[in-house]
Amino acid sequence: MALHRIIRENILRPTNIPAAIAAVAILICGAVFDHQNGQLADERARAEVLSQANLIRAKLEGDINGDVQLVRGLAAEISSQPDMTQSTFAEVGANLVRADSQVKMVAGAPNLVISLVHPLRGNEAAMGLDYRTRPGQYESGLRARDSGDVVLIGPVDLVQGGRAIIARLPVFTHPFDGGRAFWGLVSAIIDLDKLYRDCGLVGSDAPIAVAITGTDGLGKDGIRFFGDAAIERDHPVRVNVRVPSGAWTIAAIPKGGWEAARPSRWLLRLAILAGGLVIVVPTWLIGRLVEERRAHLLRMRDRERELERLSRRLELALDASKVGVWEVDVEAQQLVWDDRMNELYNYPADGGPRDFTHWRDRVDEHDLRRAIWEFESALKPGRYESQFRIRLDEGRSRVVRAMGRAYVSSNGSAKVIGVAWDVTSDVALTEDLQRSKALTEARNADLEAARARIEYNALHDFLTRLPNRMYMDRALEENARRCATTGGGVVLLHIDLDGFKQINDTLGHAAGDAMLIHSAKVIRDNIRDGDFVARTGGDEFVVLCKADAGIAGFDALARRIIASGREPILYEGHECRLGMSIGIAGAFGGAVDRRQLLVNADLALYRAKSLGRNRFEFYTEELQEEILNSKQTADDIVRGLERGEFIAYYQPQFDARTYQIVGVEALARWRHPTRGLVPPNEFIPIAEELTVIGAIDRVVLELALNQFRLWRAGGHDVPRLSVNVSLRRLHDESLLQGLRDLAIEPGVLSFELVETIYLDERDERFSRTIDQIKALGVDIEIDDFGTGYASIVSLTKLKPRRLKIDRQLVTPVTRSDAQRRLVQAIVDIGRSLDIEIVAEGVETLEHARLLRDLGCDILQGYAFAEPMSGEEFERFMSSRTRLVAS
Ligand code: C2E
Ligand code: CA
Ligand code: CA
């Protein structure tokens, strides 16, 4: 298949025909020439062989005739001496038979019987031979006699060995009668081998091989006696050798045969082949060239067609797209514009040749410089791209985009060819798109900003700009996740401002805000990068710190924050200091229970607050324990309340001048089944926390009122009863109704409110409650005065009946002038506002005198009596009555 194709494609091509014809012609001519050349050579060889053969023939004929001539001489001798004796014969014969002659022996046979022989030696056997007894010899003898001439016999094998031819001659005597008488025969034996040698048939380097036929002179009909039979078959050259009484035929061929004699024809053939190739190869090459040229022409034609088609298409496309094609001869400033260019630039279609000015006239003056620059600077790199406005008539304009390539034309001039098209609408569209894109982007940016703002607001406190509780929750969550993956830890500081409400109330909300902002700054200034601070409530802040190494060192941070807060700042002329309490809790080793962490920090904060504020506490297991204990206590309290384990103790109050009992303060005691009598400081804080303080207050009030009635009934006149009232109790809905039901005599019952209570709770509801209590005839006293921040304004508003100066202020009066002046000032305020002053914690009579001198109205303290049970109190009064009575 493949071979077939190769043959078809490479050999059977029309262009190979001339070469093929030439090859065939050369082949034929070559063959003929070769043949003729062969024949010629053959003929030359035959002629050569013939001449050689003729040479041999001539030699044979010469030698045989020579020998025969000798025999004739002998015959003539005998003819003249018919009675020749043997000896004479030998003499004459010796002339014939010489060492170098071919004649070996001569014999004379008168009357056909041999009687003369020379040489006799060795030939004795021939003597006496009668031819008539030898038919073959006899017949030839007769032939000789009859023909009268020599008869050549043989070759024959000699009796004495060897081969020879025998020349037999009749001898006639010429008697005087003139007639002729047959004498007998003379025979000569001619040594054939010597003859052969002498004629060059053997032992010579004759170039031919010879065969000779014609025994007894029978010519070619005779028997071959010399040479090879093969010679006869090889178209030999034949030459007749005339011998006496007949002929021999020599057949000759060149030694080794005709083929060997023939000169080599390969050189000639090679020459012919070379000559043929000289003709055929160029012919074939020309054929190939012709074919290639034809293929080339075909390709050219195809290309031309393709070009035509492409041009048509291009024309169509350009027409449809309105793309103009231009060409500039840079030096000549000549333009070649197609119809569409003219149309684009608003020139008539057949406006003749264009040049640079046609273009320049149309380009908008604002774009002209740039357009020219762009064109010129495009010449070097060879790529031109430009966009410019052109101005048409009636104020119309167009935006043209042009692109081109620089090249050097065949005549060496620099040219630029390119296209140009109208991009007015594209430009307008792009501008539109850009405008709307910019608009969209602006809108998106607005939206993004709004979103960011909203998110920021959602996660930040607007006042301090700190993250808010929600953000803190997230941060904590994130920290928890981090800890879970890294096994790290986190520490949480819960910070609460001390006395923030007082500032808010006494100096106003703006001051409160300023304090908060300042607090935020203080905290932020003290934490490190990476710590997180949030404002989580009114005056609460939380700091979250990464704490993979544990909680150590956070006390320093807390200390720093508190110390910074204590530094005084000025607010509208007032010097303010921030008090801060901090609870610290941490979670480590990867597991962070966020809720627990917050609760723990809260517990620590609570502890810090309850231990006196302006301090920090770490959450500890013990703290937890205590909290648990207080929970236990709380349960106990509730149970104790149910079982009536709470009782009231009573401490009397005295007139500073007369030392008369003017009142009694009821103080709660817990008669615990196992702990014995428990003082209030061990259960009041827990009760407060647990909201059961109100219940205790109520129990104490009821017990005290009962006791009060019993005393009265017993004849002991106690002018007034004071009870401590907690904030919770004040908020107790049933308080007012209960008081109403009791129908209390005005001026007999007094409520002691801690200074901080009324300052913290200065709202409408609080004021209303106070007013209603007063309206029921119950006095209001301010307990622990001097420890809080009560202002004179608030005192005028609340109008308490009495102030109780706190024990902490009272105790030092005996030692310190300043304390005395402070108590003096409180007394003065009380006087000016018509408020009675009670001093509590009066432990010595010295105190009592001093306080009396300072102007205190009422005194309460161990100097007079400690708190005691109802019965004890009754006994106390009885003894006093006795004392007074005695
Ligand atoms: P308080 O209202 O200031 O009560 C006076 C406290 O001072 C009493 O302690 C009393 O025993 C003590 N005291 C009296 N004279 C002296 C003195 O010369 N020297 C010293 N060092 N102390 C003296 P108590 O009874 O342990 O009560 C402690 C606090 O418990 C009270 O302070 C009061 O705030 C609160 N409390 C007591 N009973 C009740 C109650 O029924 N309801 C409420 N809400 N709080 C109560
Ligand atoms: Ca009190
Ligand atoms: Ca007090």
PDB file of C-alpha atoms and ligand atoms in Angstrom, residues 665 724 752 783 804 840, ligand 2:
ATOM      1  CA  GLU A 665     -32.716  51.853 119.455  1.00  0.00           C
ATOM      2  CA  ASN A 724     -33.007  50.641 111.574  1.00  0.00           C
ATOM      3  CA  GLU A 752     -32.925  55.295 111.081  1.00  0.00           C
ATOM      4  CA  ASP A 783     -27.782  57.129 110.627  1.00  0.00           C
ATOM      5  CA  LYS A 804     -26.745  60.410 114.110  1.00  0.00           C
ATOM      6  CA  GLU A 840     -23.461  57.259 118.927  1.00  0.00           C
TER       7      GLU A 840
HETATM    8 CA    CA B   2     -28.776  52.607 113.991  1.00  0.00          CA
END
